[in-house]
């Protein structure tokens, strides 16, 4: 556990080769936490692999599933500071950064703040959490899933349904922190049911990918997601794209599924236009949840940034 201040302890672990090339895994969500499978992305003989659970999720404490946990000090800027504190704690000069979906946004925000600390970037599923992207994920894509969107909207009080999508997300944020456990649980279930619907048509997707998680993990994920997205992740609109010139000199590999309904390819395309050192791989048979082709391209990208094998 790393004490990052504000009463927060961030869980971290290091595996692989202590003398290997440093690589940090930045999980998605926000609020998903790390999994054991994330260790397997890198060759443990060649990499020193760092994993951590972002504030208030996974094994970090206090946990967002507890309504008494205050999320005021959980913002994108707090997470950037936590990552930098962890890097210093581990004595790492530069690290390769890996992560997709929300993890992509956090990687870009960190790298544009501390570009001198980043050796390479690998992103499966590119997002920048612009308000336009949030609006698409929680309203725009509903044109393909009108029944599911209606259920999602019905999960909040009627007075909160008719404004913009951020009012809906703020209403969910309040419900997910309600002192009544039944209110919290219903709001969390309504949220993950929507998330399941958005990826439901992906050929390689897993049914109930979000709702099948343990109850406390679902609660933390939904509460932190609502907290972040209702506030535009505390990022100026388009700031990560405007500041992408700060990534100059950092090699990047962006892997994105053409059929990603929740995070359209446009975001990755726009990023490569202003980040010349990044290469975009478009996977025709993949959505947000990947595919065998997607995983093969991801492995090839990481191999391209891997140190040589010894012996």
mmCIF file of C-alpha atoms in Angstrom:
data_model
loop_
_atom_site.group_PDB
_atom_site.id
_atom_site.type_symbol
_atom_site.label_atom_id
_atom_site.label_comp_id
_atom_site.label_asym_id
_atom_site.label_seq_id
_atom_site.Cartn_x
_atom_site.Cartn_y
_atom_site.Cartn_z
ATOM 1 C CA UNK A 1 0.000 0.000 0.000
ATOM 2 C CA UNK A 2 1.229 3.488 -0.884
ATOM 3 C CA UNK A 3 0.007 6.375 1.234
ATOM 4 C CA UNK A 4 -0.900 9.040 -1.317
ATOM 5 C CA UNK A 5 -2.470 11.453 1.155
ATOM 6 C CA UNK A 6 -6.065 12.527 1.742
ATOM 7 C CA UNK A 7 -6.536 9.342 3.771
ATOM 8 C CA UNK A 8 -6.028 7.163 0.673
ATOM 9 C CA UNK A 9 -3.911 4.025 0.392
ATOM 10 C CA UNK A 10 -3.187 2.845 -3.169
ATOM 11 C CA UNK A 11 -2.486 -0.844 -3.738
ATOM 12 C CA UNK A 12 0.465 -1.678 -5.973
ATOM 13 C CA UNK A 13 2.484 -4.710 -6.966
ATOM 14 C CA UNK A 14 5.557 -5.442 -9.055
ATOM 15 C CA UNK A 15 6.209 -8.706 -10.841
ATOM 16 C CA UNK A 16 8.530 -10.069 -13.494
ATOM 17 C CA UNK A 17 12.250 -9.318 -13.659
ATOM 18 C CA UNK A 18 13.494 -6.800 -11.032
ATOM 19 C CA UNK A 19 16.140 -5.734 -13.580
ATOM 20 C CA UNK A 20 13.757 -5.726 -16.545
ATOM 21 C CA UNK A 21 12.369 -2.827 -18.520
ATOM 22 C CA UNK A 22 9.798 -0.959 -16.401
ATOM 23 C CA UNK A 23 6.202 -1.081 -17.656
ATOM 24 C CA UNK A 24 3.126 0.189 -15.836
ATOM 25 C CA UNK A 25 -0.372 -1.152 -16.404
ATOM 26 C CA UNK A 26 -3.084 1.516 -16.133
ATOM 27 C CA UNK A 27 -6.508 -0.066 -15.711
ATOM 28 C CA UNK A 28 -9.793 1.175 -17.098
ATOM 29 C CA UNK A 29 -13.177 2.052 -15.732
ATOM 30 C CA UNK A 30 -12.509 4.373 -14.074
ATOM 31 C CA UNK A 31 -12.862 2.123 -11.072
ATOM 32 C CA UNK A 32 -12.288 -1.318 -12.606
ATOM 33 C CA UNK A 33 -9.155 -2.201 -10.633
ATOM 34 C CA UNK A 34 -6.366 -4.479 -11.821
ATOM 35 C CA UNK A 35 -6.683 -8.203 -12.504
ATOM 36 C CA UNK A 36 -4.176 -11.048 -12.461
ATOM 37 C CA UNK A 37 -4.594 -11.381 -16.238
ATOM 38 C CA UNK A 38 -3.077 -7.935 -16.715
ATOM 39 C CA UNK A 39 0.281 -9.299 -15.583
ATOM 40 C CA UNK A 40 0.304 -11.599 -18.602
ATOM 41 C CA UNK A 41 0.549 -8.757 -21.101
ATOM 42 C CA UNK A 42 4.333 -8.619 -20.689
ATOM 43 C CA UNK A 43 7.146 -11.171 -20.775
ATOM 44 C CA UNK A 44 8.164 -11.532 -17.099
ATOM 45 C CA UNK A 45 11.749 -12.352 -18.087
ATOM 46 C CA UNK A 46 12.207 -9.028 -19.861
ATOM 47 C CA UNK A 47 9.933 -6.609 -18.024
ATOM 48 C CA UNK A 48 9.551 -5.201 -14.541
ATOM 49 C CA UNK A 49 5.744 -5.001 -14.495
ATOM 50 C CA UNK A 50 4.005 -2.490 -12.238
ATOM 51 C CA UNK A 51 0.287 -2.745 -11.505
ATOM 52 C CA UNK A 52 -1.794 -0.548 -9.208
ATOM 53 C CA UNK A 53 -5.419 -0.006 -8.288
ATOM 54 C CA UNK A 54 -6.496 3.598 -8.736
ATOM 55 C CA UNK A 55 -8.006 5.404 -5.760
ATOM 56 C CA UNK A 56 -10.979 3.793 -4.034
ATOM 57 C CA UNK A 57 -11.223 0.650 -6.184
ATOM 58 C CA UNK A 58 -9.744 -2.839 -6.331
ATOM 59 C CA UNK A 59 -7.561 -3.360 -3.279
ATOM 60 C CA UNK A 60 -7.015 0.353 -2.632
ATOM 61 C CA UNK A 61 -8.629 1.808 0.452
ATOM 62 C CA UNK A 62 -11.032 3.248 1.439
ATOM 63 C CA UNK A 63 -13.259 1.483 -1.094
ATOM 64 C CA UNK A 64 -15.926 3.272 -3.111
ATOM 65 C CA UNK A 65 -18.432 0.479 -2.432
ATOM 66 C CA UNK A 66 -18.746 1.987 1.052
ATOM 67 C CA UNK A 67 -21.067 5.010 0.777
ATOM 68 C CA UNK A 68 -19.128 6.652 3.583
ATOM 69 C CA UNK A 69 -16.078 6.873 1.309
ATOM 70 C CA UNK A 70 -15.659 10.472 0.156
ATOM 71 C CA UNK A 71 -14.681 10.732 -3.524
ATOM 72 C CA UNK A 72 -13.935 14.453 -3.408
ATOM 73 C CA UNK A 73 -10.194 13.798 -3.608
ATOM 74 C CA UNK A 74 -10.511 11.300 -6.442
ATOM 75 C CA UNK A 75 -9.980 13.163 -9.730
ATOM 76 C CA UNK A 76 -7.817 12.733 -12.803
ATOM 77 C CA UNK A 77 -5.262 15.136 -11.344
ATOM 78 C CA UNK A 78 -5.080 13.169 -8.092
ATOM 79 C CA UNK A 79 -4.455 9.963 -10.063
ATOM 80 C CA UNK A 80 -1.661 11.576 -12.087
ATOM 81 C CA UNK A 81 0.007 12.638 -8.829
ATOM 82 C CA UNK A 82 -0.436 9.118 -7.409
ATOM 83 C CA UNK A 83 1.273 7.568 -10.426
ATOM 84 C CA UNK A 84 4.180 9.957 -10.166
ATOM 85 C CA UNK A 85 4.512 9.215 -6.444
ATOM 86 C CA UNK A 86 4.517 5.486 -7.197
ATOM 87 C CA UNK A 87 7.163 5.886 -9.899
ATOM 88 C CA UNK A 88 9.396 7.770 -7.483
ATOM 89 C CA UNK A 89 8.722 5.235 -4.714
ATOM 90 C CA UNK A 90 9.868 2.403 -6.994
ATOM 91 C CA UNK A 91 12.945 4.296 -8.203
ATOM 92 C CA UNK A 92 11.914 4.130 -11.855
ATOM 93 C CA UNK A 93 13.318 6.737 -14.251
ATOM 94 C CA UNK A 94 11.065 5.994 -17.238
ATOM 95 C CA UNK A 95 8.345 3.434 -17.832
ATOM 96 C CA UNK A 96 6.423 2.055 -20.757
ATOM 97 C CA UNK A 97 2.735 2.823 -20.231
ATOM 98 C CA UNK A 98 0.035 0.333 -21.142
ATOM 99 C CA UNK A 99 -3.739 0.622 -20.815
ATOM 100 C CA UNK A 100 -6.952 1.126 -22.735
ATOM 101 C CA UNK A 101 -10.394 2.695 -22.511
ATOM 102 C CA UNK A 102 -10.347 4.968 -19.422
ATOM 103 C CA UNK A 103 -6.741 3.832 -18.901
ATOM 104 C CA UNK A 104 -5.925 5.484 -22.224
ATOM 105 C CA UNK A 105 -7.208 8.844 -21.003
ATOM 106 C CA UNK A 106 -5.193 8.608 -17.799
ATOM 107 C CA UNK A 107 -2.048 7.562 -19.678
ATOM 108 C CA UNK A 108 -2.338 10.503 -22.064
ATOM 109 C CA UNK A 109 -2.993 12.921 -19.201
ATOM 110 C CA UNK A 110 0.031 11.607 -17.290
ATOM 111 C CA UNK A 111 2.314 11.527 -20.343
ATOM 112 C CA UNK A 112 1.436 15.086 -21.335
ATOM 113 C CA UNK A 113 2.213 16.193 -17.781
ATOM 114 C CA UNK A 114 5.408 14.133 -17.373
ATOM 115 C CA UNK A 115 6.622 13.271 -20.901
ATOM 116 C CA UNK A 116 10.200 12.873 -19.696
ATOM 117 C CA UNK A 117 9.099 9.881 -17.607
ATOM 118 C CA UNK A 118 7.555 7.877 -20.458
ATOM 119 C CA UNK A 119 9.547 5.558 -22.745
ATOM 120 C CA UNK A 120 6.686 4.250 -24.936
ATOM 121 C CA UNK A 121 2.899 4.032 -24.887
ATOM 122 C CA UNK A 122 0.682 1.107 -25.916
ATOM 123 C CA UNK A 123 -3.073 1.712 -25.954
ATOM 124 C CA UNK A 124 -5.710 -0.913 -26.760
ATOM 125 C CA UNK A 125 -8.970 1.076 -27.264
ATOM 126 C CA UNK A 126 -8.257 4.809 -27.359
ATOM 127 C CA UNK A 127 -10.321 7.349 -25.416
ATOM 128 C CA UNK A 128 -9.731 10.921 -24.295
ATOM 129 C CA UNK A 129 -12.911 11.235 -22.168
ATOM 130 C CA UNK A 130 -13.985 14.418 -23.883
ATOM 131 C CA UNK A 131 -17.492 15.533 -23.069
ATOM 132 C CA UNK A 132 -18.424 14.698 -26.637
ATOM 133 C CA UNK A 133 -17.245 11.110 -26.054
ATOM 134 C CA UNK A 134 -19.155 10.856 -22.776
ATOM 135 C CA UNK A 135 -22.261 12.208 -24.490
ATOM 136 C CA UNK A 136 -21.897 9.551 -27.176
ATOM 137 C CA UNK A 137 -21.410 6.688 -24.706
ATOM 138 C CA UNK A 138 -24.381 7.546 -22.517
ATOM 139 C CA UNK A 139 -26.756 9.078 -25.070
ATOM 140 C CA UNK A 140 -25.630 9.075 -28.707
ATOM 141 C CA UNK A 141 -25.064 5.338 -29.015
ATOM 142 C CA UNK A 142 -28.563 4.877 -27.619
ATOM 143 C CA UNK A 143 -29.915 5.293 -31.145
ATOM 144 C CA UNK A 144 -28.747 1.700 -31.660
ATOM 145 C CA UNK A 145 -30.147 0.537 -28.301
ATOM 146 C CA UNK A 146 -33.299 2.595 -27.663
ATOM 147 C CA UNK A 147 -34.863 0.052 -25.306
ATOM 148 C CA UNK A 148 -31.751 -0.138 -23.146
ATOM 149 C CA UNK A 149 -31.372 3.626 -23.150
ATOM 150 C CA UNK A 150 -34.946 4.084 -22.001
ATOM 151 C CA UNK A 151 -34.297 1.709 -19.093
ATOM 152 C CA UNK A 152 -31.116 3.611 -18.244
ATOM 153 C CA UNK A 153 -32.946 6.938 -18.184
ATOM 154 C CA UNK A 154 -35.765 5.504 -16.102
ATOM 155 C CA UNK A 155 -33.206 4.699 -13.427
ATOM 156 C CA UNK A 156 -33.046 8.367 -12.372
ATOM 157 C CA UNK A 157 -35.814 10.714 -11.143
ATOM 158 C CA UNK A 158 -38.021 12.042 -13.920
ATOM 159 C CA UNK A 159 -36.834 15.606 -13.344
ATOM 160 C CA UNK A 160 -33.263 14.554 -14.259
ATOM 161 C CA UNK A 161 -34.122 12.804 -17.534
ATOM 162 C CA UNK A 162 -34.880 15.719 -19.846
ATOM 163 C CA UNK A 163 -31.697 17.784 -19.581
ATOM 164 C CA UNK A 164 -28.292 16.968 -20.998
ATOM 165 C CA UNK A 165 -26.579 13.670 -20.345
ATOM 166 C CA UNK A 166 -24.426 15.156 -17.588
ATOM 167 C CA UNK A 167 -27.536 15.781 -15.519
ATOM 168 C CA UNK A 168 -28.410 12.093 -15.864
ATOM 169 C CA UNK A 169 -24.905 11.060 -14.828
ATOM 170 C CA UNK A 170 -24.959 13.442 -11.855
ATOM 171 C CA UNK A 171 -28.271 11.918 -10.769
ATOM 172 C CA UNK A 172 -26.722 8.454 -10.907
ATOM 173 C CA UNK A 173 -23.763 9.744 -8.900
ATOM 174 C CA UNK A 174 -26.152 10.861 -6.153
ATOM 175 C CA UNK A 175 -28.093 7.587 -6.199
ATOM 176 C CA UNK A 176 -24.893 5.532 -5.988
ATOM 177 C CA UNK A 177 -23.947 7.375 -2.797
ATOM 178 C CA UNK A 178 -27.432 7.130 -1.251
ATOM 179 C CA UNK A 179 -27.509 5.911 2.363
ATOM 180 C CA UNK A 180 -30.167 3.332 1.394
ATOM 181 C CA UNK A 181 -28.429 0.168 0.220
ATOM 182 C CA UNK A 182 -31.340 -0.861 -2.010
ATOM 183 C CA UNK A 183 -31.215 2.488 -3.814
ATOM 184 C CA UNK A 184 -27.473 2.098 -4.380
ATOM 185 C CA UNK A 185 -27.779 -1.469 -5.602
ATOM 186 C CA UNK A 186 -30.557 -0.650 -8.074
ATOM 187 C CA UNK A 187 -28.622 2.299 -9.480
ATOM 188 C CA UNK A 188 -25.496 0.162 -9.880
ATOM 189 C CA UNK A 189 -27.458 -2.575 -11.647
ATOM 190 C CA UNK A 190 -29.154 -0.080 -13.959
ATOM 191 C CA UNK A 191 -25.745 1.377 -14.855
ATOM 192 C CA UNK A 192 -23.998 -1.921 -15.658
ATOM 193 C CA UNK A 193 -27.042 -3.162 -17.580
ATOM 194 C CA UNK A 194 -26.540 -0.191 -19.903
ATOM 195 C CA UNK A 195 -22.806 -0.864 -20.200
ATOM 196 C CA UNK A 196 -23.557 -4.515 -21.041
ATOM 197 C CA UNK A 197 -25.984 -3.406 -23.763
ATOM 198 C CA UNK A 198 -23.419 -1.162 -25.469
ATOM 199 C CA UNK A 199 -21.034 -4.093 -26.049
ATOM 200 C CA UNK A 200 -23.764 -6.711 -26.521
ATOM 201 C CA UNK A 201 -23.473 -6.854 -30.323
ATOM 202 C CA UNK A 202 -19.725 -7.441 -30.424
ATOM 203 C CA UNK A 203 -18.988 -10.822 -31.977
ATOM 204 C CA UNK A 204 -16.152 -11.473 -29.540
ATOM 205 C CA UNK A 205 -17.817 -9.877 -26.515
ATOM 206 C CA UNK A 206 -18.708 -11.600 -23.278
ATOM 207 C CA UNK A 207 -22.350 -11.453 -22.137
ATOM 208 C CA UNK A 208 -22.862 -9.570 -18.861
ATOM 209 C CA UNK A 209 -19.223 -8.456 -18.909
ATOM 210 C CA UNK A 210 -19.930 -5.705 -16.388
ATOM 211 C CA UNK A 211 -22.838 -7.086 -14.375
ATOM 212 C CA UNK A 212 -21.171 -10.446 -13.668
ATOM 213 C CA UNK A 213 -18.548 -8.822 -11.440
ATOM 214 C CA UNK A 214 -18.658 -9.144 -7.632
ATOM 215 C CA UNK A 215 -21.155 -6.814 -5.973
ATOM 216 C CA UNK A 216 -18.579 -4.578 -4.284
ATOM 217 C CA UNK A 217 -16.606 -4.284 -7.541
ATOM 218 C CA UNK A 218 -19.773 -3.310 -9.441
ATOM 219 C CA UNK A 219 -20.592 -0.698 -6.812
ATOM 220 C CA UNK A 220 -17.102 0.824 -6.892
ATOM 221 C CA UNK A 221 -16.965 0.819 -10.698
ATOM 222 C CA UNK A 222 -20.348 2.454 -11.177
ATOM 223 C CA UNK A 223 -19.886 4.994 -8.423
ATOM 224 C CA UNK A 224 -16.458 6.090 -9.653
ATOM 225 C CA UNK A 225 -17.586 6.128 -13.309
ATOM 226 C CA UNK A 226 -20.554 8.341 -12.483
ATOM 227 C CA UNK A 227 -18.349 10.590 -10.340
ATOM 228 C CA UNK A 228 -15.821 11.066 -13.155
ATOM 229 C CA UNK A 229 -18.119 11.271 -16.152
ATOM 230 C CA UNK A 230 -20.612 13.653 -14.549
ATOM 231 C CA UNK A 231 -17.650 16.018 -14.122
ATOM 232 C CA UNK A 232 -16.057 15.526 -17.543
ATOM 233 C CA UNK A 233 -13.126 13.837 -15.741
ATOM 234 C CA UNK A 234 -12.060 17.353 -14.642
ATOM 235 C CA UNK A 235 -10.424 17.861 -18.026
ATOM 236 C CA UNK A 236 -10.914 20.899 -20.247
ATOM 237 C CA UNK A 237 -12.755 19.845 -23.367
ATOM 238 C CA UNK A 238 -10.244 18.624 -25.940
ATOM 239 C CA UNK A 239 -7.196 19.361 -23.772
ATOM 240 C CA UNK A 240 -5.519 15.992 -24.373
ATOM 241 C CA UNK A 241 -5.757 16.462 -28.121
ATOM 242 C CA UNK A 242 -4.549 20.078 -27.947
ATOM 243 C CA UNK A 243 -1.567 19.091 -25.805
ATOM 244 C CA UNK A 244 -0.625 16.003 -27.805
ATOM 245 C CA UNK A 245 2.427 17.877 -29.121
ATOM 246 C CA UNK A 246 3.920 17.157 -25.693
ATOM 247 C CA UNK A 247 4.072 13.478 -26.705
ATOM 248 C CA UNK A 248 6.631 14.253 -29.419
ATOM 249 C CA UNK A 249 9.467 11.750 -29.286
ATOM 250 C CA UNK A 250 7.444 9.109 -27.410
ATOM 251 C CA UNK A 251 6.758 6.084 -29.649
ATOM 252 C CA UNK A 252 3.174 4.895 -29.441
ATOM 253 C CA UNK A 253 1.067 1.986 -30.649
ATOM 254 C CA UNK A 254 -2.704 2.490 -30.775
ATOM 255 C CA UNK A 255 -4.870 -0.585 -31.386
ATOM 256 C CA UNK A 256 -8.559 0.083 -31.946
ATOM 257 C CA UNK A 257 -11.510 -1.999 -33.119
ATOM 258 C CA UNK A 258 -13.453 -0.560 -36.037
ATOM 259 C CA UNK A 259 -16.699 -1.863 -34.509
ATOM 260 C CA UNK A 260 -16.173 -0.252 -31.097
ATOM 261 C CA UNK A 261 -19.662 1.119 -30.403
ATOM 262 C CA UNK A 262 -18.878 2.777 -27.075
ATOM 263 C CA UNK A 263 -15.621 4.397 -28.143
ATOM 264 C CA UNK A 264 -15.685 5.104 -31.894
ATOM 265 C CA UNK A 265 -12.500 4.931 -33.956
ATOM 266 C CA UNK A 266 -12.648 8.684 -34.629
ATOM 267 C CA UNK A 267 -10.881 9.458 -31.352
ATOM 268 C CA UNK A 268 -7.879 7.269 -32.175
ATOM 269 C CA UNK A 269 -7.774 8.672 -35.713
ATOM 270 C CA UNK A 270 -7.729 12.263 -34.465
ATOM 271 C CA UNK A 271 -4.952 11.488 -31.991
ATOM 272 C CA UNK A 272 -2.642 9.986 -34.617
ATOM 273 C CA UNK A 273 -3.024 13.140 -36.710
ATOM 274 C CA UNK A 274 -1.330 15.197 -33.988
ATOM 275 C CA UNK A 275 1.036 12.540 -32.570
ATOM 276 C CA UNK A 276 3.426 11.625 -35.424
ATOM 277 C CA UNK A 277 5.318 9.094 -33.307
ATOM 278 C CA UNK A 278 2.197 6.948 -32.833
ATOM 279 C CA UNK A 279 1.035 4.239 -35.196
ATOM 280 C CA UNK A 280 -2.636 3.273 -35.414
ATOM 281 C CA UNK A 281 -3.677 -0.341 -36.001
ATOM 282 C CA UNK A 282 -7.362 -0.667 -36.954
ATOM 283 C CA UNK A 283 -8.815 -4.110 -36.237
ATOM 284 C CA UNK A 284 -11.672 -4.864 -38.596
ATOM 285 C CA UNK A 285 -13.205 -7.753 -36.632
ATOM 286 C CA UNK A 286 -13.082 -6.121 -33.194
ATOM 287 C CA UNK A 287 -15.151 -3.879 -30.990
ATOM 288 C CA UNK A 288 -14.301 -2.576 -27.511
ATOM 289 C CA UNK A 289 -13.768 -6.064 -26.077
ATOM 290 C CA UNK A 290 -11.129 -7.188 -28.554
ATOM 291 C CA UNK A 291 -10.685 -10.279 -30.722
ATOM 292 C CA UNK A 292 -7.919 -12.810 -31.498
ATOM 293 C CA UNK A 293 -6.667 -10.468 -34.234
ATOM 294 C CA UNK A 294 -6.725 -7.582 -31.769
ATOM 295 C CA UNK A 295 -4.709 -9.560 -29.211
ATOM 296 C CA UNK A 296 -2.164 -10.617 -31.841
ATOM 297 C CA UNK A 297 -1.589 -7.009 -32.897
ATOM 298 C CA UNK A 298 -1.287 -5.970 -29.270
ATOM 299 C CA UNK A 299 1.352 -8.647 -28.644
ATOM 300 C CA UNK A 300 3.265 -7.557 -31.736
ATOM 301 C CA UNK A 301 3.204 -3.935 -30.605
ATOM 302 C CA UNK A 302 4.564 -4.811 -27.169
ATOM 303 C CA UNK A 303 7.184 -7.085 -28.702
ATOM 304 C CA UNK A 304 8.348 -4.143 -30.793
ATOM 305 C CA UNK A 305 9.069 -2.215 -27.587
ATOM 306 C CA UNK A 306 10.578 -5.174 -25.711
ATOM 307 C CA UNK A 307 14.265 -5.493 -24.815
ATOM 308 C CA UNK A 308 16.119 -8.384 -26.463
ATOM 309 C CA UNK A 309 16.029 -11.814 -24.828
ATOM 310 C CA UNK A 310 19.187 -12.860 -23.089
ATOM 311 C CA UNK A 311 21.032 -15.989 -24.077
#
